[in-house]
Amino acid sequence: MGKTLEEIRKEAAEKISSSATVEALDEIRVSILGKKGELTQILKSMKDIAPEERPKVGQMVNEVRAMLEENIEAKKKELNRKLLTEKMKRETIDVTLPGTKLMRGHKHPNQIALEDLEKVFIGMGYEVVEGPEVEFDRYNFELLNIPANHPAKDEQDTFYITKDILLRTQTSSVQARIMEQGKLPIKIISPGRVFRSDEVDATHSPSFHQVEGLVVDKGITMADLKGTLDQFAKNFFGPETKTKLRPHHFPFTEPSAEVDVTCFKCHGKGCSVCKGSGWIEILGCGMVHPHVLEMCGIDPNEYSGFAFGIGLERVALLKYEIDDMRLLYENDIRFLKQF
Ligand code: DAH
């Protein structure tokens, strides 16, 4: 026989007490108590021992086994306790240290302007709806009285995906979508991103935002349009703001107009913001063209409506007196956090 039982016990007990990690303890357990472990080997060699000795040897082996198992458990507990203490020491929080300041997010001026604008219209009973940015020619042009080869298509040249699918050039596309659904009356605004193949400069960008408005009901007149936009301008730019309508042309409205507001900076006297005129153009509008109503399945003899389209960047720039649209898109925190 190799080592005696006592030798095995002594050696193992020493190894256990000097082991530094839980993993090392597991290895010891395997090498002594495991299937091929030293103690197990002794049990297997029982057949070489005289039969009358066997119970005694068996008992001794079991005692040693129990003892070593106990040693291992105790050592394991000790090691775990040590680990925990070390970990707690490492993770002690010194509450007297100064904290790390978290950077706080901030709303973009476009978003602030949009939320202000939505508040005004929601207050007047409008619903906010959104439409897709990738749009069919049919909604962006055709149902809005801009058939194939209409010159207005040139003015709003955009990015085509196929011949019939494009990045929308105007949120007016949502008008056609909503009217076509046939639920009347309609009283909505629809904010969103639009695209045109414009060069970037202080007042242009290939991608910008509009807020569309549409009201369709029985007996809607130009007076409703005028009153609504005047109310909007007063709420958005300040109670002393005046509005005026200038005749204009849009294919999908008749009559059409552009709306100017008195310059919020000089209140109409003329300054650099309004380029000396005292007025600033903010939107296009008009009475929904009877042919547009008809194409969208609404009887123009029974219903009428008005629509308007506000350039979001335009009103944001005006409201916050920003003189270059590019600043809105450059993500310069020093600029953005002023609002
Ligand atoms: N969609 C027009 C544009 O992008 C703006 C507009 C004008 C919208 C008149 C309207 C409207 O709803 O009635 O220039």
Short mmCIF file of C-alpha atoms and ligand atoms in Angstrom, two decimals:
data_model
loop_
_atom_site.label_atom_id
_atom_site.label_comp_id
_atom_site.label_asym_id
_atom_site.label_seq_id
_atom_site.Cartn_x
_atom_site.Cartn_y
_atom_site.Cartn_z
CA MET A 1 0.00 0.00 0.00
CA GLY A 2 1.11 3.61 -0.60
CA LYS A 3 0.42 6.30 1.98
CA THR A 4 -1.18 5.39 5.28
CA LEU A 5 -4.58 6.77 6.16
CA GLU A 6 -3.00 9.05 8.72
CA GLU A 7 -0.54 10.38 6.15
CA ILE A 8 -3.34 11.10 3.72
CA ARG A 9 -5.33 12.90 6.41
CA LYS A 10 -2.39 14.97 7.58
CA GLU A 11 -1.31 15.98 4.11
CA ALA A 12 -4.87 16.87 3.08
CA ALA A 13 -5.53 18.85 6.26
CA GLU A 14 -2.39 20.88 5.61
CA LYS A 15 -3.30 21.53 2.01
CA ILE A 16 -6.79 22.59 3.02
CA SER A 17 -5.67 25.00 5.66
CA SER A 18 -3.09 26.61 3.37
CA SER A 19 -5.28 26.91 0.28
CA ALA A 20 -5.97 30.46 -0.80
CA THR A 21 -8.98 30.13 -3.07
CA VAL A 22 -12.29 28.29 -3.25
CA GLU A 23 -11.15 26.77 -6.56
CA ALA A 24 -8.04 25.30 -4.92
CA LEU A 25 -10.29 23.76 -2.26
CA ASP A 26 -12.39 22.10 -4.92
CA GLU A 27 -9.29 20.62 -6.50
CA ILE A 28 -8.25 19.17 -3.15
CA ARG A 29 -11.70 17.70 -2.65
CA VAL A 30 -11.47 15.96 -6.03
CA SER A 31 -7.95 14.66 -5.47
CA ILE A 32 -8.85 13.07 -2.14
CA LEU A 33 -12.58 12.43 -2.01
CA GLY A 34 -13.32 12.23 -5.74
CA LYS A 35 -13.89 9.09 -7.80
CA LYS A 36 -10.20 8.60 -8.32
CA GLY A 37 -9.22 10.29 -5.05
CA GLU A 38 -6.78 8.87 -2.55
CA LEU A 39 -9.41 7.95 0.05
CA THR A 40 -11.62 6.33 -2.52
CA GLN A 41 -8.63 4.27 -3.65
CA ILE A 42 -8.27 2.92 -0.10
CA LEU A 43 -11.93 1.88 -0.03
CA LYS A 44 -11.42 0.14 -3.37
CA SER A 45 -8.42 -1.80 -2.04
CA MET A 46 -10.45 -3.21 0.90
CA LYS A 47 -10.43 -6.59 -0.77
CA ASP A 48 -6.72 -6.87 0.06
CA ILE A 49 -7.40 -6.46 3.75
CA ALA A 50 -8.27 -9.29 6.08
CA PRO A 51 -12.06 -9.59 6.38
CA GLU A 52 -12.11 -9.03 10.14
CA GLU A 53 -10.13 -5.79 9.69
CA ARG A 54 -12.44 -4.41 7.04
CA PRO A 55 -15.18 -2.85 9.27
CA LYS A 56 -12.55 -1.09 11.34
CA VAL A 57 -10.67 0.24 8.31
CA GLY A 58 -13.97 1.23 6.71
CA GLN A 59 -14.97 3.17 9.80
CA MET A 60 -11.60 4.90 9.93
CA VAL A 61 -11.79 5.89 6.26
CA ASN A 62 -15.27 7.30 6.84
CA GLU A 63 -14.12 9.25 9.84
CA VAL A 64 -11.23 10.74 7.90
CA ARG A 65 -13.57 11.55 5.03
CA ALA A 66 -16.05 13.31 7.37
CA MET A 67 -13.23 15.20 9.02
CA LEU A 68 -11.78 16.40 5.72
CA GLU A 69 -15.19 17.38 4.41
CA GLU A 70 -15.72 19.44 7.52
CA ASN A 71 -12.29 21.03 7.11
CA ILE A 72 -13.07 21.93 3.52
CA GLU A 73 -16.47 23.48 4.41
CA ALA A 74 -14.99 25.49 7.24
CA LYS A 75 -12.15 26.73 5.04
CA LYS A 76 -14.60 27.60 2.29
CA LYS A 77 -16.68 29.68 4.69
CA GLU A 78 -13.55 31.44 5.90
CA LEU A 79 -12.41 32.22 2.36
CA ASN A 80 -15.85 33.50 1.34
CA ARG A 81 -16.02 35.72 4.39
CA LYS A 82 -12.61 37.12 3.51
CA LEU A 83 -13.69 37.76 -0.08
CA LEU A 84 -16.79 39.60 1.08
CA THR A 85 -14.88 41.76 3.51
CA GLU A 86 -12.40 42.67 0.80
CA LYS A 87 -15.19 43.46 -1.62
CA MET A 88 -16.96 45.65 0.92
CA LYS A 89 -13.75 47.49 1.64
CA ARG A 90 -13.20 48.04 -2.07
CA GLU A 91 -16.73 49.29 -2.58
CA THR A 92 -16.92 51.66 0.33
CA ILE A 93 -18.56 54.90 -0.71
CA ASP A 94 -17.08 58.08 0.55
CA VAL A 95 -20.16 60.25 0.82
CA THR A 96 -18.05 63.32 1.41
CA LEU A 97 -16.53 63.20 -2.11
CA PRO A 98 -18.04 65.63 -4.63
CA GLY A 99 -20.49 63.92 -7.06
CA THR A 100 -20.06 63.60 -10.82
CA LYS A 101 -22.35 66.01 -12.59
CA LEU A 102 -24.68 64.36 -15.08
CA MET A 103 -25.14 66.13 -18.40
CA ARG A 104 -28.80 66.94 -18.77
CA GLY A 105 -30.55 66.68 -22.14
CA HIS A 106 -32.20 69.69 -23.66
CA LYS A 107 -35.03 70.25 -26.10
CA HIS A 108 -34.06 71.39 -29.58
CA PRO A 109 -35.44 74.85 -30.53
CA ASN A 110 -37.41 73.21 -33.35
CA GLN A 111 -39.06 70.92 -30.82
CA ILE A 112 -39.80 73.77 -28.42
CA ALA A 113 -41.42 75.73 -31.26
CA LEU A 114 -43.39 72.65 -32.35
CA GLU A 115 -44.71 72.00 -28.85
CA ASP A 116 -45.72 75.67 -28.45
CA LEU A 117 -47.47 75.55 -31.79
CA GLU A 118 -49.25 72.28 -31.04
CA LYS A 119 -50.46 73.68 -27.72
CA VAL A 120 -52.11 76.61 -29.51
CA PHE A 121 -53.95 74.38 -31.99
CA ILE A 122 -54.88 71.67 -29.49
CA GLY A 123 -56.39 74.51 -27.45
CA MET A 124 -58.58 75.30 -30.47
CA GLY A 125 -59.76 71.69 -30.70
CA TYR A 126 -57.38 70.35 -33.34
CA GLU A 127 -56.12 66.79 -33.42
CA VAL A 128 -52.43 66.10 -34.19
CA VAL A 129 -51.88 63.41 -36.85
CA GLU A 130 -48.77 62.26 -38.66
CA GLY A 131 -48.16 60.93 -42.15
CA PRO A 132 -45.32 59.02 -43.82
CA GLU A 133 -42.13 60.77 -44.96
CA VAL A 134 -41.79 58.34 -47.86
CA GLU A 135 -44.91 59.10 -49.86
CA PHE A 136 -46.77 58.21 -53.02
CA ASP A 137 -46.80 60.78 -55.81
CA ARG A 138 -50.58 60.47 -55.62
CA TYR A 139 -50.79 62.03 -52.11
CA ASN A 140 -47.89 64.43 -52.45
CA PHE A 141 -48.94 65.80 -55.86
CA GLU A 142 -51.79 64.25 -57.77
CA LEU A 143 -54.66 64.51 -55.27
CA LEU A 144 -53.47 68.05 -54.52
CA ASN A 145 -54.17 69.24 -58.06
CA ILE A 146 -50.58 68.78 -59.22
CA PRO A 147 -50.84 66.22 -62.03
CA ALA A 148 -47.87 64.79 -63.96
CA ASN A 149 -45.99 67.53 -65.85
CA HIS A 150 -47.45 70.35 -63.73
CA PRO A 151 -44.83 73.12 -63.38
CA ALA A 152 -45.33 73.15 -59.57
CA LYS A 153 -43.50 69.83 -59.54
CA ASP A 154 -40.33 71.64 -60.63
CA GLU A 155 -40.53 74.10 -57.75
CA GLN A 156 -40.74 71.23 -55.31
CA ASP A 157 -38.20 68.93 -56.88
CA THR A 158 -37.30 66.12 -54.53
CA PHE A 159 -35.74 62.72 -54.06
CA TYR A 160 -37.52 59.99 -55.94
CA ILE A 161 -37.38 56.37 -54.81
CA THR A 162 -39.33 55.09 -57.80
CA LYS A 163 -41.36 56.99 -60.38
CA ASP A 164 -44.36 56.95 -58.02
CA ILE A 165 -42.69 56.99 -54.60
CA LEU A 166 -40.73 59.93 -53.25
CA LEU A 167 -39.62 61.73 -50.11
CA ARG A 168 -42.57 64.06 -49.51
CA THR A 169 -41.99 67.70 -50.43
CA GLN A 170 -44.79 69.01 -48.22
CA THR A 171 -46.94 67.89 -45.33
CA SER A 172 -49.96 68.75 -47.52
CA SER A 173 -49.82 65.07 -48.50
CA VAL A 174 -51.43 64.31 -45.13
CA GLN A 175 -54.46 66.44 -46.14
CA ALA A 176 -55.18 64.12 -49.03
CA ARG A 177 -54.70 61.02 -46.89
CA ILE A 178 -57.06 62.27 -44.15
CA MET A 179 -59.74 63.52 -46.56
CA GLU A 180 -59.67 60.25 -48.45
CA GLN A 181 -60.49 58.37 -45.23
CA GLY A 182 -63.88 60.10 -45.43
CA LYS A 183 -64.44 60.83 -41.73
CA LEU A 184 -66.02 64.27 -41.46
CA PRO A 185 -65.74 66.88 -40.08
CA ILE A 186 -61.92 67.21 -40.12
CA LYS A 187 -59.88 69.45 -37.83
CA ILE A 188 -56.23 68.44 -37.78
CA ILE A 189 -52.68 69.68 -37.75
CA SER A 190 -49.90 67.48 -39.06
CA PRO A 191 -46.30 68.24 -38.23
CA GLY A 192 -43.40 66.47 -39.92
CA ARG A 193 -40.26 66.40 -41.96
CA VAL A 194 -40.25 67.27 -45.66
CA PHE A 195 -37.57 67.07 -48.33
CA ARG A 196 -36.54 69.12 -51.34
CA SER A 197 -33.41 69.02 -53.43
CA ASP A 198 -32.39 72.49 -52.24
CA GLU A 199 -28.83 73.67 -51.68
CA VAL A 200 -27.98 74.41 -48.04
CA ASP A 201 -27.81 78.11 -47.17
CA ALA A 202 -28.96 80.40 -44.35
CA THR A 203 -32.64 79.91 -45.23
CA HIS A 204 -32.68 76.57 -47.11
CA SER A 205 -32.05 72.94 -46.30
CA PRO A 206 -32.80 69.76 -48.27
CA SER A 207 -34.73 68.58 -45.23
CA PHE A 208 -36.89 70.79 -43.03
CA HIS A 209 -40.21 70.66 -41.18
CA GLN A 210 -43.72 71.89 -41.82
CA VAL A 211 -46.91 71.93 -39.83
CA GLU A 212 -49.97 71.41 -41.96
CA GLY A 213 -53.44 72.43 -40.90
CA LEU A 214 -56.76 71.30 -42.35
CA VAL A 215 -60.37 72.00 -41.45
CA VAL A 216 -63.26 70.56 -43.47
CA ASP A 217 -66.86 70.96 -42.39
CA LYS A 218 -70.16 72.40 -43.57
CA GLY A 219 -70.11 76.17 -43.96
CA ILE A 220 -66.37 76.81 -43.47
CA THR A 221 -65.40 80.19 -44.96
CA MET A 222 -62.35 82.35 -45.52
CA ALA A 223 -63.36 84.26 -42.35
CA ASP A 224 -62.76 81.09 -40.32
CA LEU A 225 -59.31 80.75 -41.87
CA LYS A 226 -58.45 84.38 -41.18
CA GLY A 227 -59.70 84.27 -37.59
CA THR A 228 -57.88 80.99 -36.85
CA LEU A 229 -54.53 82.18 -38.17
CA ASP A 230 -54.85 85.53 -36.44
CA GLN A 231 -55.54 83.76 -33.16
CA PHE A 232 -52.59 81.45 -33.74
CA ALA A 233 -50.21 84.37 -34.45
CA LYS A 234 -51.32 86.24 -31.31
CA ASN A 235 -50.88 83.16 -29.12
CA PHE A 236 -47.56 82.16 -30.65
CA PHE A 237 -45.79 85.51 -31.20
CA GLY A 238 -47.54 87.70 -28.63
CA PRO A 239 -50.98 89.36 -28.18
CA GLU A 240 -50.05 92.57 -30.01
CA THR A 241 -49.23 90.66 -33.23
CA LYS A 242 -51.27 91.60 -36.32
CA THR A 243 -51.72 89.45 -39.42
CA LYS A 244 -52.42 90.20 -43.06
CA LEU A 245 -53.27 87.97 -45.99
CA ARG A 246 -51.58 88.56 -49.35
CA PRO A 247 -53.08 86.90 -52.44
CA HIS A 248 -50.96 84.02 -53.69
CA HIS A 249 -51.28 80.83 -55.67
CA PHE A 250 -51.19 77.21 -54.55
CA PRO A 251 -52.58 74.51 -56.81
CA PHE A 252 -54.62 72.89 -54.03
CA THR A 253 -56.33 75.99 -52.61
CA GLU A 254 -58.63 78.58 -54.17
CA PRO A 255 -58.41 81.36 -53.22
CA SER A 256 -54.88 81.11 -51.82
CA ALA A 257 -52.89 83.49 -49.68
CA GLU A 258 -49.66 84.00 -47.86
CA VAL A 259 -49.85 85.27 -44.30
CA ASP A 260 -47.55 87.92 -42.87
CA VAL A 261 -47.31 88.83 -39.19
CA THR A 262 -46.13 92.15 -37.77
CA CYS A 263 -42.48 91.93 -36.86
CA PHE A 264 -42.25 90.89 -33.21
CA LYS A 265 -38.99 92.81 -32.88
CA CYS A 266 -40.01 96.27 -34.12
CA HIS A 267 -43.81 95.79 -33.99
CA GLY A 268 -44.21 97.01 -37.54
CA LYS A 269 -41.84 99.97 -37.61
CA GLY A 270 -39.23 98.22 -39.77
CA CYS A 271 -35.94 96.69 -38.61
CA SER A 272 -33.23 94.24 -39.68
CA VAL A 273 -35.31 91.18 -38.71
CA CYS A 274 -38.17 92.14 -41.07
CA LYS A 275 -35.80 93.75 -43.59
CA GLY A 276 -37.39 97.13 -43.01
CA SER A 277 -40.94 96.16 -44.04
CA GLY A 278 -42.44 95.70 -40.59
CA TRP A 279 -43.97 92.38 -41.74
CA ILE A 280 -42.72 88.78 -41.85
CA GLU A 281 -44.15 86.00 -44.00
CA ILE A 282 -44.89 82.86 -41.98
CA LEU A 283 -47.17 80.54 -43.94
CA GLY A 284 -49.21 79.65 -47.01
CA CYS A 285 -52.94 78.97 -46.85
CA GLY A 286 -56.25 79.01 -48.66
CA MET A 287 -59.67 77.46 -49.11
CA VAL A 288 -59.37 73.81 -50.11
CA HIS A 289 -59.87 73.65 -53.90
CA PRO A 290 -63.29 72.09 -54.77
CA HIS A 291 -61.54 69.77 -57.21
CA VAL A 292 -59.24 68.52 -54.42
CA LEU A 293 -62.27 67.85 -52.20
CA GLU A 294 -63.91 66.00 -55.05
CA MET A 295 -60.83 63.88 -55.87
CA CYS A 296 -60.66 62.89 -52.20
CA GLY A 297 -64.31 61.82 -52.21
CA ILE A 298 -65.87 64.84 -50.48
CA ASP A 299 -68.84 66.66 -52.05
CA PRO A 300 -67.79 70.31 -52.53
CA ASN A 301 -71.42 71.39 -52.71
CA GLU A 302 -71.96 70.21 -49.18
CA TYR A 303 -68.57 70.72 -47.55
CA SER A 304 -65.86 73.36 -47.66
CA GLY A 305 -62.58 73.75 -45.85
CA PHE A 306 -59.40 75.70 -45.31
CA ALA A 307 -55.80 74.62 -45.11
CA PHE A 308 -52.48 76.13 -44.19
CA GLY A 309 -48.83 75.11 -44.12
CA ILE A 310 -46.40 76.61 -41.63
CA GLY A 311 -42.62 76.31 -42.02
CA LEU A 312 -41.51 75.15 -38.57
CA GLU A 313 -37.88 76.26 -38.89
CA ARG A 314 -39.07 79.60 -40.16
CA VAL A 315 -41.20 80.34 -37.10
CA ALA A 316 -38.56 78.87 -34.75
CA LEU A 317 -35.87 81.14 -36.27
CA LEU A 318 -38.18 84.13 -35.95
CA LYS A 319 -39.29 83.38 -32.43
CA TYR A 320 -35.77 82.87 -31.13
CA GLU A 321 -34.15 85.49 -33.38
CA ILE A 322 -31.75 83.03 -35.00
CA ASP A 323 -30.37 84.35 -38.27
CA ASP A 324 -29.05 81.17 -39.88
CA MET A 325 -31.04 77.95 -40.32
CA ARG A 326 -27.84 75.87 -40.47
CA LEU A 327 -27.33 76.49 -36.75
CA LEU A 328 -30.39 74.33 -36.07
CA TYR A 329 -28.72 71.28 -37.58
CA GLU A 330 -25.12 71.57 -36.47
CA ASN A 331 -25.67 70.08 -33.01
CA ASP A 332 -23.43 72.61 -31.37
CA ILE A 333 -24.33 72.34 -27.69
CA ARG A 334 -23.15 75.90 -27.01
CA PHE A 335 -25.81 77.09 -29.44
CA LEU A 336 -28.57 74.66 -28.50
CA LYS A 337 -28.50 75.23 -24.79
CA GLN A 338 -29.40 78.90 -25.13
CA PHE A 339 -33.08 78.09 -25.63
N1 DAH B 1 -47.50 72.98 -48.95
C1 DAH B 1 -47.20 74.38 -49.19
C2 DAH B 1 -45.69 74.53 -49.42
O1 DAH B 1 -44.95 73.63 -49.08
C3 DAH B 1 -47.64 75.20 -48.06
C4 DAH B 1 -49.13 75.30 -48.03
C5 DAH B 1 -49.77 76.31 -48.70
C6 DAH B 1 -49.89 74.37 -47.35
C7 DAH B 1 -51.12 76.41 -48.70
C8 DAH B 1 -51.27 74.47 -47.35
C9 DAH B 1 -51.87 75.51 -48.02
O2 DAH B 1 -52.05 73.61 -46.73
O3 DAH B 1 -53.21 75.58 -47.99
O4 DAH B 1 -45.26 75.52 -49.91
#
